[in-house]
């Protein structure tokens, strides 16, 4: 383990976090809020720790897989711990566990909250809370790689550890250029959404914070009813952009490069759109009796399906009161998730498609043992290494999920609450069902349960392996 490389990256991430607190401080100055000092002291602490760490001398700047995964996991823990300081210093929370839970939920774009009344919180703190979604959506290390040319190392290993999906590769010759083009697309789509919301007469503060949550597929609401009090136009804009941010960003890159065949040959995209369409129609028809007309039912269905499958977690209504068929479909969508290479969470559509094709291949070989069958995605053969990695991921996923549900059961809450609370945090969604539904929050859980779900949020965002490597002894050996 090259500890100097890890410390160097940690230092730069903390420095960057301090700079990223500046827009929230400006918000505090605009609204003349005393809580701006909480952000200032937090930023100064980040710099006090980060500057010495980022100045450490490194003999070997090469990043192996091990350093990449460990650096990413530790960076996410560090920014969540330091990012929770404004909540504590401003008095928003007095419990450090609550502050950590809220910030981890923000950076991992989960959107699960322990705030009982978000509307009384200072606006600069609310801005920071929502901005953590935007920062974490594309990834803090991807942002760092887009700004700095870090020569001498295999920095694809940093991107692999942070970017969601079965496989990650370069779109352009260098990692810096790849990271930069991803962030340009991300920023451009966010700005476009802000403009469209402003055209719908949404206040600028609301447009910014809601766009941050949508872009990062996070879902922190700035009102107690989430997005329930906004107009139909504003809800439709959010619906469309939730779905857009759930698409693999490679598709947008190919479209900008006018490589239309590559863009629309993406098999995962068509599966994603098909699942969304079937879910909207089924749920919309199932809940038609709960709304004034079928059109309104379909609009509400579309919003909630988009919110859940992209793991955003916004709500316009209490879907916990919907019929069992609709609730069951939403729970299933929690596990499906968005596309690989998007800002969404969950298992990812491509991973599930490959698993289905693996089952089909095995059934075929039972009937025809001599046949050599290959699994293909987008016309390309899926490597055995990718299939093996997906199988291991599923085993680890089920093990962590089961143990987490068991841990929450000691709080005495019901099975549906525990199951969907873990599903909502592990898949980075936000709301679950029953006591963890969209009309409530996670404040009623014990500190131990909150820490379990905090771990789940981090493991879900980093797709398990970078976090589990922290607990492997060989990870820390110097060889």
PDB file of C-alpha atoms in Angstrom, residues 171-386:
ATOM      1  CA  UNK A 171     -14.145   8.022 -23.647  1.00  0.00           C
ATOM      2  CA  UNK A 172     -11.119  10.106 -24.661  1.00  0.00           C
ATOM      3  CA  UNK A 173      -7.363   9.366 -24.695  1.00  0.00           C
ATOM      4  CA  UNK A 174      -6.715  10.639 -21.151  1.00  0.00           C
ATOM      5  CA  UNK A 175      -8.530  10.272 -17.848  1.00  0.00           C
ATOM      6  CA  UNK A 176      -8.505  14.041 -17.327  1.00  0.00           C
ATOM      7  CA  UNK A 177     -10.211  14.689 -20.658  1.00  0.00           C
ATOM      8  CA  UNK A 178     -12.737  11.916 -19.996  1.00  0.00           C
ATOM      9  CA  UNK A 179     -13.573  13.307 -16.549  1.00  0.00           C
ATOM     10  CA  UNK A 180     -13.779  16.827 -17.960  1.00  0.00           C
ATOM     11  CA  UNK A 181     -16.232  15.951 -20.726  1.00  0.00           C
ATOM     12  CA  UNK A 182     -18.415  14.060 -18.231  1.00  0.00           C
ATOM     13  CA  UNK A 183     -18.575  17.096 -15.965  1.00  0.00           C
ATOM     14  CA  UNK A 184     -19.280  19.457 -18.866  1.00  0.00           C
ATOM     15  CA  UNK A 185     -22.292  17.320 -19.819  1.00  0.00           C
ATOM     16  CA  UNK A 186     -23.350  17.129 -16.164  1.00  0.00           C
ATOM     17  CA  UNK A 187     -23.034  20.878 -15.650  1.00  0.00           C
ATOM     18  CA  UNK A 188     -24.778  21.708 -18.921  1.00  0.00           C
ATOM     19  CA  UNK A 189     -27.777  19.507 -18.154  1.00  0.00           C
ATOM     20  CA  UNK A 190     -28.040  21.023 -14.656  1.00  0.00           C
ATOM     21  CA  UNK A 191     -28.025  24.575 -16.038  1.00  0.00           C
ATOM     22  CA  UNK A 192     -30.667  23.652 -18.617  1.00  0.00           C
ATOM     23  CA  UNK A 193     -32.908  22.260 -15.903  1.00  0.00           C
ATOM     24  CA  UNK A 194     -32.500  25.400 -13.766  1.00  0.00           C
ATOM     25  CA  UNK A 195     -33.500  27.560 -16.736  1.00  0.00           C
ATOM     26  CA  UNK A 196     -36.601  25.470 -17.489  1.00  0.00           C
ATOM     27  CA  UNK A 197     -37.701  25.624 -13.846  1.00  0.00           C
ATOM     28  CA  UNK A 198     -37.188  29.393 -13.797  1.00  0.00           C
ATOM     29  CA  UNK A 199     -39.352  29.657 -16.927  1.00  0.00           C
ATOM     30  CA  UNK A 200     -42.024  27.847 -14.912  1.00  0.00           C
ATOM     31  CA  UNK A 201     -41.844  30.655 -12.320  1.00  0.00           C
ATOM     32  CA  UNK A 202     -40.020  28.655  -9.679  1.00  0.00           C
ATOM     33  CA  UNK A 203     -37.916  30.828  -7.308  1.00  0.00           C
ATOM     34  CA  UNK A 204     -34.172  30.758  -8.048  1.00  0.00           C
ATOM     35  CA  UNK A 205     -33.259  29.190  -4.693  1.00  0.00           C
ATOM     36  CA  UNK A 206     -35.793  26.402  -5.227  1.00  0.00           C
ATOM     37  CA  UNK A 207     -34.707  25.890  -8.843  1.00  0.00           C
ATOM     38  CA  UNK A 208     -31.055  25.530  -7.855  1.00  0.00           C
ATOM     39  CA  UNK A 209     -31.544  23.195  -4.911  1.00  0.00           C
ATOM     40  CA  UNK A 210     -34.073  20.980  -6.699  1.00  0.00           C
ATOM     41  CA  UNK A 211     -31.834  20.806  -9.764  1.00  0.00           C
ATOM     42  CA  UNK A 212     -28.892  19.779  -7.569  1.00  0.00           C
ATOM     43  CA  UNK A 213     -30.985  16.949  -6.146  1.00  0.00           C
ATOM     44  CA  UNK A 214     -32.263  15.887  -9.563  1.00  0.00           C
ATOM     45  CA  UNK A 215     -28.869  15.995 -11.288  1.00  0.00           C
ATOM     46  CA  UNK A 216     -27.267  13.917  -8.557  1.00  0.00           C
ATOM     47  CA  UNK A 217     -30.418  11.748  -8.348  1.00  0.00           C
ATOM     48  CA  UNK A 218     -30.394  12.544  -4.631  1.00  0.00           C
ATOM     49  CA  UNK A 219     -33.807  13.836  -3.631  1.00  0.00           C
ATOM     50  CA  UNK A 220     -33.375  16.098  -0.600  1.00  0.00           C
ATOM     51  CA  UNK A 221     -36.509  18.235  -0.586  1.00  0.00           C
ATOM     52  CA  UNK A 222     -36.470  21.828   0.649  1.00  0.00           C
ATOM     53  CA  UNK A 223     -40.101  21.606   1.774  1.00  0.00           C
ATOM     54  CA  UNK A 224     -41.704  19.164   4.162  1.00  0.00           C
ATOM     55  CA  UNK A 225     -43.923  17.763   1.392  1.00  0.00           C
ATOM     56  CA  UNK A 226     -40.927  17.258  -0.934  1.00  0.00           C
ATOM     57  CA  UNK A 227     -42.249  18.375  -4.357  1.00  0.00           C
ATOM     58  CA  UNK A 228     -45.966  17.997  -3.614  1.00  0.00           C
ATOM     59  CA  UNK A 229     -46.711  21.742  -3.523  1.00  0.00           C
ATOM     60  CA  UNK A 230     -45.103  22.579  -6.875  1.00  0.00           C
ATOM     61  CA  UNK A 231     -47.018  23.007 -10.137  1.00  0.00           C
ATOM     62  CA  UNK A 232     -47.638  20.229 -12.646  1.00  0.00           C
ATOM     63  CA  UNK A 233     -45.263  21.896 -15.139  1.00  0.00           C
ATOM     64  CA  UNK A 234     -42.478  21.995 -12.549  1.00  0.00           C
ATOM     65  CA  UNK A 235     -43.102  18.369 -11.580  1.00  0.00           C
ATOM     66  CA  UNK A 236     -43.024  17.312 -15.249  1.00  0.00           C
ATOM     67  CA  UNK A 237     -39.683  19.082 -15.776  1.00  0.00           C
ATOM     68  CA  UNK A 238     -38.255  17.255 -12.762  1.00  0.00           C
ATOM     69  CA  UNK A 239     -39.686  13.949 -14.053  1.00  0.00           C
ATOM     70  CA  UNK A 240     -38.032  14.346 -17.453  1.00  0.00           C
ATOM     71  CA  UNK A 241     -34.655  15.297 -16.007  1.00  0.00           C
ATOM     72  CA  UNK A 242     -34.702  12.503 -13.426  1.00  0.00           C
ATOM     73  CA  UNK A 243     -35.038  10.062 -16.316  1.00  0.00           C
ATOM     74  CA  UNK A 244     -32.344  11.867 -18.320  1.00  0.00           C
ATOM     75  CA  UNK A 245     -29.850  11.772 -15.466  1.00  0.00           C
ATOM     76  CA  UNK A 246     -30.563   8.049 -15.105  1.00  0.00           C
ATOM     77  CA  UNK A 247     -29.143   7.400 -18.587  1.00  0.00           C
ATOM     78  CA  UNK A 248     -25.528   6.318 -19.119  1.00  0.00           C
ATOM     79  CA  UNK A 249     -23.553   9.512 -19.792  1.00  0.00           C
ATOM     80  CA  UNK A 250     -21.647   7.704 -22.543  1.00  0.00           C
ATOM     81  CA  UNK A 251     -24.852   7.983 -24.601  1.00  0.00           C
ATOM     82  CA  UNK A 252     -24.751  11.785 -24.331  1.00  0.00           C
ATOM     83  CA  UNK A 253     -21.068  11.833 -25.239  1.00  0.00           C
ATOM     84  CA  UNK A 254     -21.735   9.792 -28.380  1.00  0.00           C
ATOM     85  CA  UNK A 255     -24.643  12.082 -29.276  1.00  0.00           C
ATOM     86  CA  UNK A 256     -22.457  15.186 -28.909  1.00  0.00           C
ATOM     87  CA  UNK A 257     -19.798  13.488 -31.023  1.00  0.00           C
ATOM     88  CA  UNK A 258     -22.532  12.637 -33.575  1.00  0.00           C
ATOM     89  CA  UNK A 259     -21.816   8.940 -33.235  1.00  0.00           C
ATOM     90  CA  UNK A 260     -25.495   8.095 -33.479  1.00  0.00           C
ATOM     91  CA  UNK A 261     -25.009   4.354 -34.014  1.00  0.00           C
ATOM     92  CA  UNK A 262     -22.986   4.049 -30.804  1.00  0.00           C
ATOM     93  CA  UNK A 263     -25.522   6.144 -28.901  1.00  0.00           C
ATOM     94  CA  UNK A 264     -28.635   4.236 -29.911  1.00  0.00           C
ATOM     95  CA  UNK A 265     -26.993   0.815 -29.997  1.00  0.00           C
ATOM     96  CA  UNK A 266     -26.863   0.929 -26.193  1.00  0.00           C
ATOM     97  CA  UNK A 267     -28.896  -2.133 -25.222  1.00  0.00           C
ATOM     98  CA  UNK A 268     -29.141  -1.005 -21.597  1.00  0.00           C
ATOM     99  CA  UNK A 269     -30.848   2.239 -22.670  1.00  0.00           C
ATOM    100  CA  UNK A 270     -33.711   0.390 -24.376  1.00  0.00           C
ATOM    101  CA  UNK A 271     -34.178  -1.945 -21.414  1.00  0.00           C
ATOM    102  CA  UNK A 272     -34.232   1.087 -19.120  1.00  0.00           C
ATOM    103  CA  UNK A 273     -36.824   2.925 -21.208  1.00  0.00           C
ATOM    104  CA  UNK A 274     -38.906  -0.245 -21.571  1.00  0.00           C
ATOM    105  CA  UNK A 275     -38.991  -0.874 -17.825  1.00  0.00           C
ATOM    106  CA  UNK A 276     -39.944   2.767 -17.220  1.00  0.00           C
ATOM    107  CA  UNK A 277     -42.758   2.705 -19.812  1.00  0.00           C
ATOM    108  CA  UNK A 278     -44.290  -0.568 -18.553  1.00  0.00           C
ATOM    109  CA  UNK A 279     -44.074   0.573 -14.925  1.00  0.00           C
ATOM    110  CA  UNK A 280     -45.705   3.956 -15.611  1.00  0.00           C
ATOM    111  CA  UNK A 281     -48.616   2.419 -17.508  1.00  0.00           C
ATOM    112  CA  UNK A 282     -49.186  -0.375 -14.986  1.00  0.00           C
ATOM    113  CA  UNK A 283     -49.012   1.822 -11.885  1.00  0.00           C
ATOM    114  CA  UNK A 284     -50.967   4.656 -13.541  1.00  0.00           C
ATOM    115  CA  UNK A 285     -53.825   2.299 -14.356  1.00  0.00           C
ATOM    116  CA  UNK A 286     -53.672   0.745 -10.876  1.00  0.00           C
ATOM    117  CA  UNK A 287     -53.986   4.119  -9.070  1.00  0.00           C
ATOM    118  CA  UNK A 288     -56.480   5.757 -11.456  1.00  0.00           C
ATOM    119  CA  UNK A 289     -59.246   5.669  -8.829  1.00  0.00           C
ATOM    120  CA  UNK A 290     -57.174   7.738  -6.396  1.00  0.00           C
ATOM    121  CA  UNK A 291     -56.990  10.804  -8.678  1.00  0.00           C
ATOM    122  CA  UNK A 292     -59.436  13.044 -10.528  1.00  0.00           C
ATOM    123  CA  UNK A 293     -58.687  11.547 -13.942  1.00  0.00           C
ATOM    124  CA  UNK A 294     -56.460   9.046 -15.725  1.00  0.00           C
ATOM    125  CA  UNK A 295     -54.124  11.789 -16.983  1.00  0.00           C
ATOM    126  CA  UNK A 296     -53.355  12.955 -13.463  1.00  0.00           C
ATOM    127  CA  UNK A 297     -52.821   9.365 -12.346  1.00  0.00           C
ATOM    128  CA  UNK A 298     -50.372   8.789 -15.199  1.00  0.00           C
ATOM    129  CA  UNK A 299     -48.509  12.016 -14.390  1.00  0.00           C
ATOM    130  CA  UNK A 300     -48.134  11.037 -10.747  1.00  0.00           C
ATOM    131  CA  UNK A 301     -47.164   7.504 -11.760  1.00  0.00           C
ATOM    132  CA  UNK A 302     -44.515   8.830 -14.162  1.00  0.00           C
ATOM    133  CA  UNK A 303     -43.041  11.097 -11.497  1.00  0.00           C
ATOM    134  CA  UNK A 304     -42.802   8.361  -8.888  1.00  0.00           C
ATOM    135  CA  UNK A 305     -41.499   5.704 -11.277  1.00  0.00           C
ATOM    136  CA  UNK A 306     -38.809   8.123 -12.499  1.00  0.00           C
ATOM    137  CA  UNK A 307     -37.966   9.065  -8.923  1.00  0.00           C
ATOM    138  CA  UNK A 308     -37.581   5.462  -7.736  1.00  0.00           C
ATOM    139  CA  UNK A 309     -35.849   3.804 -10.707  1.00  0.00           C
ATOM    140  CA  UNK A 310     -33.297   6.632 -10.937  1.00  0.00           C
ATOM    141  CA  UNK A 311     -32.963   6.446  -7.127  1.00  0.00           C
ATOM    142  CA  UNK A 312     -33.720  10.171  -6.786  1.00  0.00           C
ATOM    143  CA  UNK A 313     -36.329   9.819  -4.061  1.00  0.00           C
ATOM    144  CA  UNK A 314     -38.467  12.931  -4.580  1.00  0.00           C
ATOM    145  CA  UNK A 315     -42.172  12.530  -3.885  1.00  0.00           C
ATOM    146  CA  UNK A 316     -45.296  14.431  -4.895  1.00  0.00           C
ATOM    147  CA  UNK A 317     -47.679  12.225  -2.943  1.00  0.00           C
ATOM    148  CA  UNK A 318     -47.573   9.585  -0.228  1.00  0.00           C
ATOM    149  CA  UNK A 319     -47.170   6.473  -2.399  1.00  0.00           C
ATOM    150  CA  UNK A 320     -47.178   4.454   0.821  1.00  0.00           C
ATOM    151  CA  UNK A 321     -51.009   4.725   0.561  1.00  0.00           C
ATOM    152  CA  UNK A 322     -51.137   3.332  -2.992  1.00  0.00           C
ATOM    153  CA  UNK A 323     -52.511  -0.169  -3.752  1.00  0.00           C
ATOM    154  CA  UNK A 324     -50.267  -3.173  -3.055  1.00  0.00           C
ATOM    155  CA  UNK A 325     -49.537  -3.768  -6.744  1.00  0.00           C
ATOM    156  CA  UNK A 326     -48.148  -0.260  -7.174  1.00  0.00           C
ATOM    157  CA  UNK A 327     -46.184  -0.396  -3.925  1.00  0.00           C
ATOM    158  CA  UNK A 328     -44.707  -3.774  -4.876  1.00  0.00           C
ATOM    159  CA  UNK A 329     -43.643  -2.493  -8.295  1.00  0.00           C
ATOM    160  CA  UNK A 330     -41.961   0.535  -6.736  1.00  0.00           C
ATOM    161  CA  UNK A 331     -40.036  -1.724  -4.345  1.00  0.00           C
ATOM    162  CA  UNK A 332     -38.860  -3.840  -7.294  1.00  0.00           C
ATOM    163  CA  UNK A 333     -37.752  -0.676  -9.110  1.00  0.00           C
ATOM    164  CA  UNK A 334     -35.646   0.199  -6.053  1.00  0.00           C
ATOM    165  CA  UNK A 335     -33.470  -2.811  -6.808  1.00  0.00           C
ATOM    166  CA  UNK A 336     -33.339  -2.298 -10.580  1.00  0.00           C
ATOM    167  CA  UNK A 337     -31.877   1.199 -10.400  1.00  0.00           C
ATOM    168  CA  UNK A 338     -30.706   3.374 -13.271  1.00  0.00           C
ATOM    169  CA  UNK A 339     -28.152   2.770 -16.033  1.00  0.00           C
ATOM    170  CA  UNK A 340     -24.472   2.143 -15.421  1.00  0.00           C
ATOM    171  CA  UNK A 341     -22.436   5.308 -15.913  1.00  0.00           C
ATOM    172  CA  UNK A 342     -25.310   7.535 -14.759  1.00  0.00           C
ATOM    173  CA  UNK A 343     -25.676   9.388 -11.466  1.00  0.00           C
ATOM    174  CA  UNK A 344     -28.303   6.866 -10.319  1.00  0.00           C
ATOM    175  CA  UNK A 345     -27.887   4.029  -7.837  1.00  0.00           C
ATOM    176  CA  UNK A 346     -29.361   0.558  -7.481  1.00  0.00           C
ATOM    177  CA  UNK A 347     -28.031  -2.643  -9.017  1.00  0.00           C
ATOM    178  CA  UNK A 348     -27.987  -1.032 -12.504  1.00  0.00           C
ATOM    179  CA  UNK A 349     -29.991  -2.171 -15.511  1.00  0.00           C
ATOM    180  CA  UNK A 350     -26.957  -3.499 -17.403  1.00  0.00           C
ATOM    181  CA  UNK A 351     -25.941  -5.710 -14.492  1.00  0.00           C
ATOM    182  CA  UNK A 352     -29.417  -7.242 -14.311  1.00  0.00           C
ATOM    183  CA  UNK A 353     -29.565  -7.709 -18.096  1.00  0.00           C
ATOM    184  CA  UNK A 354     -26.249  -9.569 -18.027  1.00  0.00           C
ATOM    185  CA  UNK A 355     -27.530 -11.750 -15.184  1.00  0.00           C
ATOM    186  CA  UNK A 356     -30.654 -12.606 -17.191  1.00  0.00           C
ATOM    187  CA  UNK A 357     -28.533 -13.467 -20.219  1.00  0.00           C
ATOM    188  CA  UNK A 358     -26.319 -15.627 -17.996  1.00  0.00           C
ATOM    189  CA  UNK A 359     -29.364 -17.597 -16.828  1.00  0.00           C
ATOM    190  CA  UNK A 360     -30.509 -17.995 -20.440  1.00  0.00           C
ATOM    191  CA  UNK A 361     -27.046 -19.207 -21.444  1.00  0.00           C
ATOM    192  CA  UNK A 362     -26.951 -21.778 -18.628  1.00  0.00           C
ATOM    193  CA  UNK A 363     -30.414 -23.115 -19.540  1.00  0.00           C
ATOM    194  CA  UNK A 364     -29.315 -23.394 -23.164  1.00  0.00           C
ATOM    195  CA  UNK A 365     -26.208 -25.346 -22.205  1.00  0.00           C
ATOM    196  CA  UNK A 366     -28.274 -27.768 -20.147  1.00  0.00           C
ATOM    197  CA  UNK A 367     -30.174 -28.625 -23.332  1.00  0.00           C
ATOM    198  CA  UNK A 368     -27.152 -28.424 -25.664  1.00  0.00           C
ATOM    199  CA  UNK A 369     -23.993 -29.285 -23.648  1.00  0.00           C
ATOM    200  CA  UNK A 370     -21.723 -29.116 -26.692  1.00  0.00           C
ATOM    201  CA  UNK A 371     -22.731 -25.611 -27.714  1.00  0.00           C
ATOM    202  CA  UNK A 372     -20.331 -22.748 -27.006  1.00  0.00           C
ATOM    203  CA  UNK A 373     -22.479 -19.727 -26.154  1.00  0.00           C
ATOM    204  CA  UNK A 374     -21.270 -16.166 -25.627  1.00  0.00           C
ATOM    205  CA  UNK A 375     -23.041 -13.386 -23.735  1.00  0.00           C
ATOM    206  CA  UNK A 376     -23.192 -10.166 -25.711  1.00  0.00           C
ATOM    207  CA  UNK A 377     -24.082  -6.576 -24.846  1.00  0.00           C
ATOM    208  CA  UNK A 378     -24.255  -3.892 -27.532  1.00  0.00           C
ATOM    209  CA  UNK A 379     -22.946  -6.403 -30.038  1.00  0.00           C
ATOM    210  CA  UNK A 380     -19.777  -7.062 -28.010  1.00  0.00           C
ATOM    211  CA  UNK A 381     -18.845 -10.206 -26.084  1.00  0.00           C
ATOM    212  CA  UNK A 382     -19.051  -9.734 -22.309  1.00  0.00           C
ATOM    213  CA  UNK A 383     -15.751 -10.844 -20.787  1.00  0.00           C
ATOM    214  CA  UNK A 384     -15.747 -13.672 -18.253  1.00  0.00           C
ATOM    215  CA  UNK A 385     -14.093 -11.319 -15.749  1.00  0.00           C
ATOM    216  CA  UNK A 386     -17.102  -8.986 -15.918  1.00  0.00           C
TER     217      UNK A 386
END
